[in-house]
Each structure stands twice: as C-alpha cells, then as structure tokens.
Short mmCIF file of C-alpha atoms in Angstrom, two decimals:
data_model
loop_
_atom_site.label_atom_id
_atom_site.label_comp_id
_atom_site.label_asym_id
_atom_site.label_seq_id
_atom_site.Cartn_x
_atom_site.Cartn_y
_atom_site.Cartn_z
CA MET R 1 42.14 -10.54 -0.18
CA ALA R 2 39.68 -13.00 1.34
CA LEU R 3 41.57 -12.85 4.64
CA GLY R 4 41.53 -9.06 4.55
CA LYS R 5 37.77 -8.98 4.04
CA ALA R 6 37.29 -11.48 6.86
CA ILE R 7 39.37 -9.34 9.23
CA ALA R 8 37.53 -6.17 8.19
CA GLY R 9 34.20 -7.92 8.73
CA ALA R 10 35.26 -9.11 12.19
CA VAL R 11 36.41 -5.62 13.18
CA ARG R 12 33.15 -4.11 11.94
CA SER R 13 31.15 -6.68 13.89
CA VAL R 14 33.06 -5.91 17.11
CA TYR R 15 32.55 -2.17 16.56
CA ILE R 16 28.80 -2.57 15.99
CA HIS R 17 28.45 -4.76 19.07
CA ALA R 18 30.33 -2.22 21.21
CA ARG R 19 28.21 0.71 20.04
CA LEU R 20 24.97 -1.21 20.56
CA THR R 21 26.07 -2.17 24.05
CA GLU R 22 26.75 1.51 24.75
CA GLU R 23 23.27 2.41 23.47
CA ARG R 24 21.65 -0.26 25.60
CA LEU R 25 23.45 0.84 28.76
CA ARG R 26 22.56 4.48 28.09
CA SER R 27 18.86 4.09 27.29
CA GLY R 28 17.77 0.53 28.03
CA VAL R 29 17.33 -0.33 24.36
CA ALA R 30 19.48 -0.60 21.22
CA TRP R 31 18.31 -0.02 17.64
CA TRP R 32 20.12 -1.68 14.77
CA PRO R 33 17.71 -2.16 11.86
CA LEU R 34 20.12 -4.36 9.89
CA ALA R 35 20.16 -7.07 12.56
CA PRO R 36 18.65 -10.30 11.14
CA SER R 37 16.29 -10.57 14.11
CA PHE R 38 14.99 -7.04 13.43
CA VAL R 39 14.51 -7.76 9.72
CA ALA R 40 12.52 -10.90 10.61
CA ASP R 41 10.37 -9.16 13.25
CA PRO R 42 10.94 -5.49 14.19
CA TYR R 43 7.90 -5.15 16.45
CA PRO R 44 9.46 -6.33 19.76
CA VAL R 45 12.20 -3.71 19.34
CA TYR R 46 9.60 -1.07 18.52
CA ARG R 47 7.76 -1.96 21.73
CA ARG R 48 10.94 -1.49 23.80
CA LEU R 49 11.63 1.83 22.08
CA ARG R 50 8.13 3.15 22.85
CA ASP R 51 8.31 1.97 26.47
CA ARG R 52 11.90 2.86 27.36
CA ASP R 53 13.19 5.58 25.04
CA PRO R 54 10.58 6.91 22.58
CA VAL R 55 12.98 9.58 21.23
CA HIS R 56 16.06 7.40 20.93
CA TYR R 57 19.51 8.47 19.75
CA SER R 58 21.13 5.82 17.54
CA ILE R 59 24.91 5.99 17.88
CA LEU R 60 25.54 3.85 14.81
CA THR R 61 23.31 5.81 12.44
CA GLU R 62 23.78 9.22 14.13
CA GLN R 63 20.09 10.04 14.15
CA PHE R 64 17.10 10.12 16.45
CA VAL R 65 14.46 7.39 16.17
CA VAL R 66 10.92 8.48 17.09
CA SER R 67 8.56 5.60 17.83
CA ARG R 68 5.28 6.81 19.39
CA PHE R 69 2.24 7.52 17.22
CA SER R 70 1.59 11.00 18.62
CA ASP R 71 5.16 12.17 17.94
CA VAL R 72 5.37 10.59 14.49
CA ASP R 73 1.99 11.99 13.49
CA ARG R 74 2.91 15.49 14.67
CA ILE R 75 6.27 15.51 12.89
CA LEU R 76 4.79 14.26 9.61
CA ARG R 77 2.30 17.16 9.67
CA ASP R 78 4.91 19.80 10.60
CA HIS R 79 6.84 20.47 7.39
CA ARG R 80 8.15 23.81 8.63
CA ASN R 81 10.18 22.39 11.51
CA PHE R 82 10.83 18.98 9.95
CA SER R 83 12.01 19.18 6.37
CA ASN R 84 12.07 16.58 3.61
CA ASP R 85 14.94 18.37 1.85
CA LEU R 86 17.92 16.04 2.16
CA GLN R 87 20.33 18.89 1.42
CA ARG R 88 19.56 20.27 4.88
CA ALA R 89 21.04 17.18 6.54
CA ARG R 90 24.52 17.65 8.00
CA SER R 91 25.31 13.99 7.37
CA SER R 92 25.88 12.32 4.00
CA ARG R 93 26.39 8.84 5.39
CA GLY R 94 24.91 5.74 3.84
CA SER R 95 22.29 6.22 1.18
CA LEU R 96 21.94 9.93 1.97
CA GLY R 97 24.98 10.69 -0.15
CA THR R 98 23.55 8.61 -3.00
CA ARG R 99 20.10 10.20 -2.77
CA LYS R 100 21.56 13.71 -2.65
CA LYS R 101 23.16 13.10 -6.05
CA LEU R 102 19.84 12.17 -7.69
CA LYS R 103 17.67 14.93 -9.09
CA PRO R 104 15.21 15.60 -6.27
CA SER R 105 11.59 14.50 -6.57
CA MET R 106 8.77 16.27 -4.77
CA LEU R 107 9.14 13.61 -2.05
CA VAL R 108 12.33 15.35 -0.88
CA GLN R 109 11.32 18.95 -1.50
CA ASP R 110 9.64 21.55 0.68
CA PRO R 111 7.22 24.35 -0.26
CA PRO R 112 7.06 26.26 -2.51
CA ASP R 113 8.69 23.75 -4.91
CA HIS R 114 6.77 20.83 -3.45
CA THR R 115 3.48 22.74 -3.59
CA ARG R 116 3.95 23.58 -7.26
CA LEU R 117 4.93 20.04 -8.29
CA ARG R 118 2.18 18.34 -6.30
CA ARG R 119 -0.46 20.69 -7.68
CA LEU R 120 0.57 19.91 -11.25
CA VAL R 121 0.87 16.14 -10.73
CA SER R 122 -2.39 15.81 -8.80
CA ARG R 123 -4.20 17.06 -11.90
CA ALA R 124 -2.89 14.04 -13.79
CA PHE R 125 -3.19 11.49 -10.97
CA THR R 126 -6.84 11.90 -10.04
CA PRO R 127 -9.08 9.50 -8.08
CA ARG R 128 -11.21 9.19 -11.21
CA SER R 129 -8.26 8.01 -13.32
CA VAL R 130 -7.36 5.50 -10.59
CA ALA R 131 -10.92 4.19 -10.28
CA LYS R 132 -11.00 3.57 -14.04
CA MET R 133 -8.21 1.04 -13.55
CA GLU R 134 -10.22 -1.42 -11.42
CA ASP R 135 -11.42 -3.65 -14.27
CA TYR R 136 -7.91 -3.78 -15.73
CA ILE R 137 -6.36 -4.60 -12.33
CA ARG R 138 -8.90 -7.38 -11.77
CA ALA R 139 -8.36 -8.86 -15.23
CA THR R 140 -4.58 -8.70 -14.76
CA ALA R 141 -4.82 -10.43 -11.37
CA HIS R 142 -6.91 -13.24 -12.88
CA GLY R 143 -4.49 -13.52 -15.79
CA LEU R 144 -1.53 -13.97 -13.45
CA LEU R 145 -3.34 -16.69 -11.51
CA ASP R 146 -4.32 -18.39 -14.76
CA GLU R 147 -0.60 -19.02 -15.28
CA VAL R 148 -0.38 -21.07 -12.06
CA GLU R 149 -3.75 -22.78 -12.48
CA GLY R 150 -3.51 -26.37 -11.29
CA ALA R 151 -0.02 -25.94 -9.85
CA GLY R 152 -1.09 -26.78 -6.30
CA GLU R 153 1.67 -24.60 -4.87
CA PHE R 154 3.59 -21.54 -6.04
CA ASP R 155 5.56 -18.53 -4.82
CA LEU R 156 2.93 -15.85 -4.26
CA MET R 157 5.54 -13.08 -4.57
CA LYS R 158 7.01 -14.21 -7.89
CA ALA R 159 3.73 -15.26 -9.49
CA PHE R 160 1.40 -12.54 -8.22
CA ALA R 161 2.48 -9.87 -5.70
CA VAL R 162 5.52 -8.68 -7.68
CA PRO R 163 4.17 -8.63 -11.25
CA LEU R 164 0.70 -7.22 -10.50
CA PRO R 165 1.78 -3.70 -9.39
CA THR R 166 4.51 -3.63 -12.05
CA ILE R 167 2.04 -4.33 -14.85
CA VAL R 168 -0.51 -1.87 -13.43
CA ILE R 169 1.84 1.09 -12.99
CA ALA R 170 3.42 0.39 -16.38
CA ARG R 171 -0.03 0.48 -17.98
CA MET R 172 -0.88 3.75 -16.21
CA ILE R 173 2.40 5.36 -17.22
CA GLY R 174 2.25 4.08 -20.78
CA VAL R 175 5.18 1.64 -20.85
CA PRO R 176 4.88 -1.01 -23.61
CA GLU R 177 4.56 -4.58 -22.40
CA ARG R 178 7.80 -5.54 -24.15
CA ASP R 179 9.72 -3.23 -21.78
CA LEU R 180 8.27 -4.59 -18.51
CA ASP R 181 11.33 -6.64 -17.56
CA ARG R 182 13.82 -3.78 -17.61
CA PHE R 183 11.16 -1.48 -16.15
CA LYS R 184 11.04 -3.78 -13.11
CA VAL R 185 14.84 -3.97 -12.85
CA TRP R 186 15.10 -0.17 -12.80
CA SER R 187 12.39 0.00 -10.17
CA ASP R 188 14.14 -2.50 -7.89
CA HIS R 189 17.49 -0.74 -8.15
CA LEU R 190 16.06 2.73 -7.53
CA ALA R 191 14.02 1.51 -4.54
CA ARG R 192 17.28 0.45 -2.88
CA ALA R 193 18.29 4.12 -2.73
CA LEU R 194 15.82 4.48 0.15
CA GLU R 195 17.79 2.04 2.30
CA PRO R 196 20.29 3.43 4.84
CA LEU R 197 23.35 1.38 3.88
CA LEU R 198 24.30 0.47 0.32
CA THR R 199 27.26 -1.43 -1.05
CA PRO R 200 29.39 0.32 -3.71
CA GLU R 201 27.88 -2.06 -6.26
CA GLU R 202 24.35 -1.04 -5.25
CA VAL R 203 25.26 2.64 -5.48
CA GLU R 204 26.52 2.10 -9.01
CA LEU R 205 23.33 0.25 -9.96
CA VAL R 206 21.20 3.11 -8.58
CA HIS R 207 23.01 5.66 -10.74
CA GLN R 208 23.00 3.44 -13.84
CA SER R 209 19.29 2.76 -13.50
CA ASP R 210 18.54 6.44 -12.94
CA GLN R 211 20.38 7.38 -16.15
CA GLN R 212 18.84 4.57 -18.20
CA LEU R 213 15.35 5.40 -16.94
CA ALA R 214 15.84 9.08 -17.80
CA GLU R 215 16.96 8.26 -21.34
CA TYR R 216 14.04 5.88 -21.79
CA PHE R 217 11.39 8.32 -20.57
CA ARG R 218 12.86 11.33 -22.37
CA ALA R 219 12.09 9.72 -25.72
CA ILE R 220 8.57 8.71 -24.61
CA ILE R 221 7.80 12.20 -23.27
CA GLU R 222 8.77 13.83 -26.56
CA GLN R 223 6.62 11.33 -28.43
CA ARG R 224 3.61 11.97 -26.14
CA ARG R 225 3.95 15.73 -26.55
CA ARG R 226 3.49 15.21 -30.29
CA GLU R 227 0.92 12.41 -30.05
CA PRO R 228 -0.86 12.35 -26.65
CA ARG R 229 -2.44 9.11 -25.44
CA ASP R 230 -4.60 8.08 -22.51
CA ASP R 231 -1.68 7.48 -20.15
CA LEU R 232 0.14 9.17 -17.30
CA VAL R 233 3.09 10.36 -19.39
CA SER R 234 0.71 12.27 -21.64
CA ARG R 235 -1.20 13.74 -18.70
CA LEU R 236 2.03 14.84 -17.01
CA ALA R 237 3.33 16.32 -20.25
CA GLU R 238 0.09 18.25 -20.67
CA ALA R 239 -0.37 19.19 -17.00
CA GLU R 240 -0.68 22.95 -16.66
CA ASP R 241 -1.82 25.36 -13.97
CA GLU R 242 -2.02 29.11 -14.62
CA GLY R 243 0.58 28.80 -17.36
CA ASP R 244 2.95 26.69 -15.24
CA LYS R 245 4.03 23.30 -16.62
CA LEU R 246 6.40 20.51 -15.67
CA THR R 247 9.76 20.67 -17.41
CA PRO R 248 10.95 17.48 -19.18
CA ASP R 249 13.41 16.81 -16.32
CA GLU R 250 10.68 17.32 -13.71
CA THR R 251 8.43 14.93 -15.61
CA ILE R 252 11.17 12.28 -15.68
CA VAL R 253 11.83 12.63 -11.94
CA MET R 254 8.10 12.40 -11.25
CA LEU R 255 7.84 9.21 -13.29
CA ARG R 256 10.83 7.81 -11.38
CA LEU R 257 9.05 8.50 -8.10
CA LEU R 258 5.78 6.97 -9.25
CA LEU R 259 7.62 3.94 -10.59
CA THR R 260 9.43 3.15 -7.33
CA ALA R 261 6.71 4.27 -4.91
CA GLY R 262 3.86 2.67 -6.84
CA ASN R 263 5.57 -0.65 -7.36
CA GLU R 264 7.52 -1.90 -4.36
CA THR R 265 5.10 -0.67 -1.69
CA THR R 266 2.04 -2.33 -3.24
CA THR R 267 3.96 -5.58 -3.70
CA ASN R 268 4.77 -5.46 0.02
CA LEU R 269 1.17 -4.72 0.93
CA ILE R 270 -0.02 -7.84 -0.90
CA GLY R 271 2.75 -10.11 0.40
CA ASN R 272 2.85 -8.90 4.01
CA GLY R 273 -0.92 -8.69 4.14
CA PHE R 274 -1.64 -12.19 2.92
CA ARG R 275 1.02 -13.65 5.19
CA ALA R 276 -0.72 -11.96 8.13
CA LEU R 277 -4.06 -13.45 7.07
CA LEU R 278 -2.61 -16.96 6.84
CA ARG R 279 -1.14 -16.54 10.32
CA HIS R 280 -4.61 -15.55 11.58
CA PRO R 281 -7.00 -18.10 10.04
CA ASP R 282 -9.93 -16.70 11.99
CA GLN R 283 -9.52 -13.37 10.18
CA LEU R 284 -9.12 -15.10 6.82
CA ALA R 285 -12.31 -17.05 7.49
CA LEU R 286 -14.11 -13.82 8.46
CA LEU R 287 -13.04 -12.19 5.19
CA ARG R 288 -14.41 -15.15 3.23
CA GLU R 289 -17.69 -14.94 5.13
CA ARG R 290 -17.92 -11.17 4.77
CA PRO R 291 -16.21 -10.10 1.53
CA GLU R 292 -17.56 -6.59 2.03
CA LEU R 293 -14.80 -6.21 4.64
CA ALA R 294 -12.10 -6.24 1.95
CA ALA R 295 -11.48 -2.48 2.07
CA SER R 296 -11.38 -2.53 5.87
CA ALA R 297 -9.03 -5.51 5.73
CA VAL R 298 -6.61 -3.55 3.53
CA GLU R 299 -6.49 -0.75 6.11
CA GLU R 300 -5.78 -3.22 8.90
CA LEU R 301 -3.11 -5.04 6.89
CA LEU R 302 -1.43 -1.72 6.13
CA ARG R 303 -1.33 -1.06 9.87
CA TYR R 304 -0.39 -4.54 11.05
CA ASP R 305 2.74 -5.04 8.93
CA SER R 306 3.44 -1.75 7.19
CA PRO R 307 4.98 -1.91 3.69
CA VAL R 308 6.92 1.27 4.55
CA GLN R 309 8.47 0.95 7.99
CA LEU R 310 10.51 4.13 8.27
CA ASP R 311 10.39 7.71 7.04
CA MET R 312 12.93 10.46 7.54
CA ARG R 313 12.93 14.18 8.26
CA ILE R 314 15.60 16.82 8.93
CA THR R 315 15.11 19.41 11.66
CA THR R 316 15.15 23.01 10.41
CA ARG R 317 15.97 24.57 13.80
CA ASP R 318 16.95 23.61 17.33
CA LEU R 319 13.86 22.14 18.99
CA GLU R 320 12.53 19.49 21.34
CA ILE R 321 10.82 16.19 20.58
CA GLY R 322 9.20 14.69 23.65
CA ASN R 323 11.38 16.85 25.94
CA VAL R 324 14.55 15.73 24.13
CA ALA R 325 16.69 18.53 22.68
CA VAL R 326 17.48 18.05 18.97
CA GLN R 327 19.78 20.35 17.00
CA SER R 328 19.02 21.89 13.62
CA GLY R 329 20.08 19.73 10.66
CA THR R 330 19.64 16.47 12.57
CA LEU R 331 18.22 13.40 10.89
CA VAL R 332 15.06 12.11 12.53
CA THR R 333 13.82 8.63 11.64
CA LEU R 334 10.08 8.15 12.04
CA ALA R 335 9.22 4.55 12.90
CA ILE R 336 5.97 4.14 10.96
CA GLY R 337 5.77 0.45 11.86
CA SER R 338 6.06 1.29 15.55
CA ALA R 339 3.51 4.12 15.41
CA ASN R 340 1.01 1.71 13.85
CA HIS R 341 1.42 -0.59 16.89
CA ASP R 342 1.22 2.08 19.59
CA PRO R 343 -1.30 1.03 22.29
CA GLU R 344 -1.91 4.71 23.05
CA ARG R 345 -3.53 4.96 19.61
CA PHE R 346 -4.85 1.45 18.82
CA GLN R 347 -6.66 -1.04 21.04
CA ARG R 348 -4.88 -4.42 21.15
CA PRO R 349 -2.39 -3.20 18.51
CA ASP R 350 -0.59 -6.53 18.15
CA GLU R 351 -3.82 -8.31 17.20
CA LEU R 352 -5.03 -8.50 13.60
CA ASP R 353 -8.64 -7.33 13.36
CA ILE R 354 -9.97 -6.72 9.85
CA ALA R 355 -13.17 -5.23 11.29
CA ARG R 356 -11.24 -2.84 13.54
CA SER R 357 -13.22 0.23 14.56
CA ASP R 358 -10.20 2.35 15.55
CA GLN R 359 -8.64 2.59 12.11
CA GLY R 360 -6.34 5.41 11.06
CA ASN R 361 -3.00 3.83 10.18
CA ILE R 362 -0.12 6.13 9.33
CA SER R 363 1.30 3.98 6.53
CA PHE R 364 0.77 6.56 3.77
CA GLY R 365 2.13 9.43 5.82
CA ARG R 366 0.45 12.65 6.88
CA GLY R 367 0.42 16.31 5.90
CA ILE R 368 1.65 17.73 2.61
CA HIS R 369 3.63 14.57 1.78
CA HIS R 370 0.73 12.16 2.20
CA CYS R 371 1.20 9.50 -0.48
CA LEU R 372 -0.32 10.60 -3.79
CA GLY R 373 -0.65 6.98 -4.87
CA ALA R 374 -2.54 5.81 -1.78
CA PRO R 375 -5.86 5.33 -3.65
CA LEU R 376 -4.14 3.12 -6.25
CA ALA R 377 -2.36 1.03 -3.60
CA ARG R 378 -5.61 0.54 -1.68
CA LEU R 379 -7.44 -0.43 -4.87
CA GLU R 380 -4.78 -2.96 -5.90
CA GLY R 381 -4.67 -4.41 -2.39
CA ARG R 382 -8.44 -4.86 -2.25
CA VAL R 383 -8.66 -6.40 -5.71
CA ALA R 384 -5.75 -8.74 -4.93
CA LEU R 385 -7.52 -10.05 -1.81
CA GLU R 386 -10.83 -10.47 -3.61
CA VAL R 387 -9.33 -12.33 -6.57
CA LEU R 388 -7.19 -14.67 -4.45
CA LEU R 389 -10.16 -15.68 -2.31
CA GLU R 390 -12.38 -16.02 -5.36
CA ARG R 391 -9.93 -18.32 -7.14
CA PHE R 392 -8.96 -20.60 -4.26
CA ASP R 393 -11.16 -22.27 -1.66
CA ARG R 394 -8.15 -23.15 0.46
CA ILE R 395 -4.85 -21.29 0.81
CA GLY R 396 -2.07 -22.24 3.21
CA PHE R 397 1.67 -21.92 3.72
CA GLY R 398 3.91 -23.80 1.29
CA PRO R 399 7.11 -25.80 1.93
CA ARG R 400 9.44 -22.83 2.50
CA ALA R 401 8.82 -20.43 5.35
CA PRO R 402 8.27 -16.87 4.10
CA ARG R 403 11.45 -14.80 4.32
CA TYR R 404 11.78 -11.03 4.48
CA ARG R 405 14.33 -9.21 2.37
CA PRO R 406 17.19 -7.54 4.30
CA SER R 407 15.69 -4.08 3.88
CA VAL R 408 15.03 -1.42 6.47
CA VAL R 409 12.76 1.25 4.99
CA LEU R 410 10.64 -1.00 2.77
CA ARG R 411 9.49 -4.21 4.46
CA GLY R 412 8.65 -7.01 2.07
CA LEU R 413 9.01 -10.73 1.46
CA GLU R 414 11.71 -12.28 -0.67
CA HIS R 415 9.63 -15.39 -1.23
CA PHE R 416 6.25 -16.65 0.02
CA ASP R 417 5.27 -20.19 -0.96
CA VAL R 418 1.57 -21.06 -0.76
CA ARG R 419 -0.44 -24.24 -1.27
CA VAL R 420 -3.83 -23.79 -2.88
CA ALA R 421 -6.86 -25.83 -3.80
#
C-alpha cells in the first residue's frame, strides 16, 4: 500500500509539473496556490500575474484568476453577472462539491434570498452591539496575556491570536464557556471547506462538524425562543422584518457562517499583522509613538497581508473580463491579496505604511457581500494591537520562524513565537 501511494504521489507530481509548464509557456506565468513557495509568500506570483496575464486561466484548477484591483473591485460589485451561488458552477471539483452539499448561507446566495437574509441579520448584528463589546474584548485580551505573564517567550497564535476571537464570537453568540473547545474544533473544520482541495478525511470532518454544530445550536435556539438573553442567538431568533423571520435552519446556517467567518479571519489579522510589524520595526516604533494610529494600522495590515486571500464568483452569462472571453458558469477566482498590492491602486504597495493616505483595501469585499462582521474584526484587531503594546515594552521574534498553514483562501500562521519584555 505504501508503495502504491508513493507511485500515485509521483505520478501526480509529474502531472502537476507538466500542466504548470504548459501554463507558463502559454502565458508567461503559472499559478499553483498549493506550492510551498506560494504558501510562504504569494506576492511575487501575484506581481507576475498582474504584469503578464491579469486574467489568467489555470489549467489545474479549471478557472480564471483575476489579479488587478480594478477588475477584482468591479466583479465584487457586480452580483448580476458574477454570482455567489455555487450551484451555478459547472464544476464540482475540490471543495466545491463539499460546499454544495452544505445548506447554503447568505454568503453563497444571490438576491432576493441574500437580500432577505442580510436584512434580517443586520438588525441583530448592528454597529452598536459590536461597539458594546470593546470593554469585554480588552479585558479578555489582558486575561489571555496574564496567563503568559513572565514567560519571556510564547507562541502568539496559541496564547493570544487564536483564543481571542473564539472567546469573543462565542460570547456574542451566547455559547457557554464550557463549550469553547469543541466550538473551536467545529470552526476549524468548517473553515477548511473554503479551501480548494480537501482530503477525504477533511471532507468527512466538515460534514460531521456541520451536523454536530446544527444539533448543538438547534437546542440553544429553542431555549432562546422561550427565554431570550442578550446574545446573538436571541437576536437572530427574534429578528423580524414586515412579518418575515428566520427559520430555525436559516438561523443555524447563519450562526455557522458567523462562527467560521468571525473566528479564523480575525485570528489571521492579528497574527499576520503583528508579524508584519515585527518585520518593519520602524512602523512598530511609529505605532508606539503615535497610538492614535492603531485604527489606521489595522487597515494597512489588512491590506499588506490579507487574512482572506481569494474569493470566488461564477459567471452568469458569456462575457469578457479585461478583453478575455469567459463562458457562463465559469469559476472566477478573485485574488484579493494581489488586488491589495496593485501599484495602479496603491503607492509603493509592497511597503508597510501604517499612516498610509491611500487606504481602501479590499479585504472585506465589496458590494452586497461586503463582510457583515468587518466592524467586529477591525475592533478586535485594534484592541489586540493596543493591548500587546501596552503590556510589553519590547517584542521580537522567538526561536522558531513563523510558519504559514498550507491554506489557500485563508492565509494565517500555524505558529508565531515571540520574545517579550
């Protein structure tokens, strides 16, 4: 069996190499997001895509990759020609097949269904309710750092960046503290469904976690309908607009979306962002000197190393993108990370500048699918920066070099050791 797997792996490697060579000869650039070099640093490849083939056909993934800011921005705003409904896609390869089997959230729905769901949820997820969380987020951040007080060095991801968003979103939703561990496990498994290639074991974990999460929330929703509390489950259960309400299944799917989107992405913002600051000590020093730049710093960190690197749309008709003909039902990958480094949109895009005047990153999307949780992510990112700099006079890299997880859509660190004093 081991020999068979080795042979299959060798054949697959030869096939991938041949297809990438074909891509490179055809367009001057090849895109393979699972390559270790791309996982470690995708930005050189993005630069070649923008310069040589900004609407690039990927032979291996059978989709177009769009890399320039103007094209990505336009497509994100054009929900009529570029759909989020995965059922429109002709392909079911990779994670698409897995995601198609999950009950669809508003993230993968078009109007009028999306309009209805977003209208109802936005009434429960208001800026006011998010702003009320600041004191709790700050206290939680301090509490997590209390646990590593005097350690001298620790893994910033494990001790701080991972648990902080988990605790916060659990508190907002109304999950008891005793359930946090399995809450996080479900979140991690479901987030993998966004990735383009999953192993059979990962597919099984996605479906198991989806079922377990549904069973868990179904009981909580029924309880909150009888005895409402000041939490998101209660607000979703009570959300109503002109007699229209969320069904129990719609509420569960919405909570699944908020769990995965509000957890992993904020963890990546904190980890990626602080790594960028340590690699640019002048910017870290500027933030210490001018703490009022914290909100601006969050915007720049979102742009510089985006927590969400890729988004996806499906064409609803035959059309052109940048003079390239694309058929209806074709998958189009939007390279968010590339758009945020486009020199046509940002001055000196590969430089970190927390006081940047030409802000306007595309990390939370555009149009009708602009991230509903963006205010919460920004708040958590700002508080995380403020608390870390308040608690430690000196912060530097630890013994292990930071390492990114082998993910494509969500870009985040597996571990990030820091030394503090």
